[in-house]
Coordinates of C-alpha atoms in Angstrom, one line a residue:
X358 CA -2.2 15.9 -0.8
X359 CA -2.0 16.6 3.0
X360 CA 0.0 13.4 3.5
X361 CA 2.5 14.5 0.9
X362 CA 2.9 18.1 2.0
X363 CA 3.1 17.9 5.8
X364 CA 6.4 15.9 5.9
X365 CA 8.0 18.9 4.2
X366 CA 6.6 21.3 6.7
X367 CA 4.0 22.8 4.4
X368 CA 0.4 23.3 5.3
X369 CA 0.5 24.7 8.8
X370 CA -1.7 24.0 11.8
X371 CA -4.9 23.9 9.8
X372 CA -3.5 21.1 7.5
X373 CA -2.4 19.1 10.6
X374 CA -5.9 19.4 12.1
X375 CA -7.5 18.3 8.8
X376 CA -5.2 15.3 8.5
X377 CA -5.9 14.3 12.1
X378 CA -9.6 14.4 11.3
X379 CA -9.1 12.1 8.3
X380 CA -7.9 9.3 10.7
X381 CA -11.6 9.0 11.7
X382 CA -13.0 9.4 8.2
X383 CA -15.9 7.1 7.3
X384 CA -14.0 5.9 4.2
X385 CA -11.3 3.3 5.0
X386 CA -9.3 4.3 1.9
X387 CA -9.1 7.9 3.2
X388 CA -8.0 6.6 6.6
X389 CA -5.3 4.5 4.9
X390 CA -3.9 7.3 2.9
X391 CA -3.9 9.7 5.9
X392 CA -2.1 7.1 8.0
X393 CA 0.6 6.7 5.4
X394 CA 2.0 10.1 6.4
X395 CA 4.0 8.5 9.2
X396 CA 6.1 6.5 6.7
X397 CA 7.1 9.6 4.7
X398 CA 10.6 10.8 5.0
X399 CA 11.0 13.8 7.3
X400 CA 7.5 13.4 8.9
X401 CA 8.7 12.3 12.3
X402 CA 11.1 15.2 12.6
X403 CA 8.3 17.8 12.3
X404 CA 7.4 19.7 15.5
X405 CA 3.7 18.9 15.2
X406 CA 4.0 15.2 14.7
X407 CA 3.8 14.1 18.4
X408 CA 0.2 15.2 19.0
X409 CA -0.8 14.0 15.5
X410 CA 0.7 10.6 16.3
X411 CA -1.2 10.5 19.6
X412 CA -4.4 11.3 17.8
X413 CA -3.7 8.5 15.3
X414 CA -3.2 5.9 18.0
X415 CA -6.6 6.8 19.4
X416 CA -8.4 6.8 16.0
X417 CA -10.2 4.4 13.8
X418 CA -7.3 4.3 11.4
X419 CA -5.0 2.8 13.9
X420 CA -6.1 -0.8 13.8
X421 CA -5.7 -1.2 10.1
X422 CA -2.6 1.0 9.7
X423 CA -0.4 0.6 12.8
X424 CA 2.4 -0.6 10.6
X425 CA 2.6 2.9 9.1
X426 CA 3.5 4.4 12.4
X427 CA 5.7 1.5 13.6
X428 CA 7.8 1.3 10.4
X429 CA 8.1 5.1 10.5
X430 CA 9.6 4.8 13.9
X431 CA 11.7 1.8 12.9
X432 CA 13.2 3.6 9.9
X433 CA 13.6 7.0 11.6
X434 CA 17.1 8.3 12.4
X435 CA 15.9 10.8 14.9
X436 CA 15.5 10.4 18.7
X437 CA 12.4 8.6 19.7
X438 CA 12.3 10.2 23.1
X439 CA 9.6 12.7 22.2
X440 CA 7.4 9.8 21.3
X441 CA 7.6 7.9 24.6
X442 CA 3.9 8.7 25.4
X443 CA 2.8 7.7 21.9
X444 CA 4.6 4.4 22.3
X445 CA 3.0 3.8 25.7
X446 CA -0.4 4.4 24.1
X447 CA 0.5 1.8 21.4
X448 CA 1.5 -0.7 24.0
X449 CA -1.8 -0.1 25.9
X450 CA -3.7 -0.9 22.7
X451 CA -1.8 -4.1 22.0
X452 CA -2.0 -5.2 25.6
X453 CA -5.7 -4.3 25.7
X454 CA -8.2 -4.4 22.9
X455 CA -5.8 -5.8 20.3
X456 CA -4.4 -8.6 22.6
X457 CA -6.4 -11.4 21.0
X458 CA -5.1 -10.4 17.6
X459 CA -1.6 -10.0 19.0
X460 CA -1.7 -13.7 19.9
X461 CA -3.2 -14.9 16.6
X462 CA -0.5 -16.1 14.2
X463 CA -3.0 -15.9 11.3
X464 CA -2.9 -12.1 11.6
X465 CA -0.1 -9.6 11.1
X466 CA -0.4 -8.4 14.7
X467 CA 2.3 -10.6 16.2
X468 CA 4.7 -9.2 13.7
X469 CA 3.6 -5.7 14.5
X470 CA 4.3 -6.4 18.2
X471 CA 7.8 -7.6 17.2
X472 CA 8.4 -4.3 15.4
X473 CA 7.0 -2.4 18.5
X474 CA 9.5 -4.3 20.7
X475 CA 12.4 -3.3 18.4
X476 CA 11.3 0.3 18.6
X477 CA 11.0 0.2 22.4
X478 CA 14.5 -1.2 22.5
X479 CA 15.8 1.8 20.5
X480 CA 13.9 4.2 22.7
X481 CA 15.4 2.4 25.8
X482 CA 18.9 2.7 24.3
X483 CA 18.4 6.4 23.4
X484 CA 17.2 7.2 26.9
X485 CA 20.4 6.5 28.9
X486 CA 20.3 8.7 32.0
X487 CA 16.5 9.2 31.8
X488 CA 15.1 6.8 34.4
X489 CA 11.5 7.8 33.7
X490 CA 11.6 6.8 30.0
X491 CA 13.7 3.7 30.7
X492 CA 11.1 2.7 33.3
X493 CA 8.3 3.2 30.8
X494 CA 10.1 0.9 28.3
X495 CA 10.5 -1.8 30.9
X496 CA 6.8 -1.4 31.9
X497 CA 5.9 -1.6 28.2
X498 CA 7.7 -4.9 27.7
X499 CA 6.1 -6.2 30.9
X500 CA 2.7 -5.4 29.6
X501 CA 3.4 -7.1 26.3
X502 CA 4.7 -10.2 28.0
X503 CA 1.9 -10.3 30.5
X504 CA -0.6 -10.0 27.6
X505 CA 1.2 -12.8 25.8
X506 CA 1.2 -10.9 22.5
X507 CA 3.7 -11.0 19.7
X508 CA 5.8 -13.9 18.5
X509 CA 8.7 -13.5 20.9
X510 CA 9.1 -10.1 22.5
X511 CA 12.1 -11.2 24.5
X512 CA 14.2 -12.0 21.5
X513 CA 14.1 -8.3 20.6
X514 CA 15.2 -7.4 24.1
X515 CA 18.0 -10.0 24.0
X516 CA 19.4 -9.0 20.6

């Protein structure tokens, strides 16, 4: 219920805190449903979503549900600039603990890294005139390339 009400701005701070707690629930199905909130129309435009997304990236739900957040970003029509820190955290996870999976073509991780590269390109384009955010995007691509994760990160930058 929380995942369906929050994108419409209903529920308030208490509901946001409850949903954030569900990202670390013992039940994987609960974590999956909680993470699906980022795919819901209108969610990324809510004022409370940035800290919720940061919490998600640092949660147990992240590894099995990263595509919910990435496809939410990919399909969003809003500016991604408020999410620059969230995306930096995602890059750190892929370049760090998830790097072995990010190189394994038997997993979905290389495709997730490709989606992340596309989202970073959109953030870069939306940040014209903001040297800090543009620098973060360039650093993020560098981390992904150095970690040798994804199928072909550069093709997303070139496109």
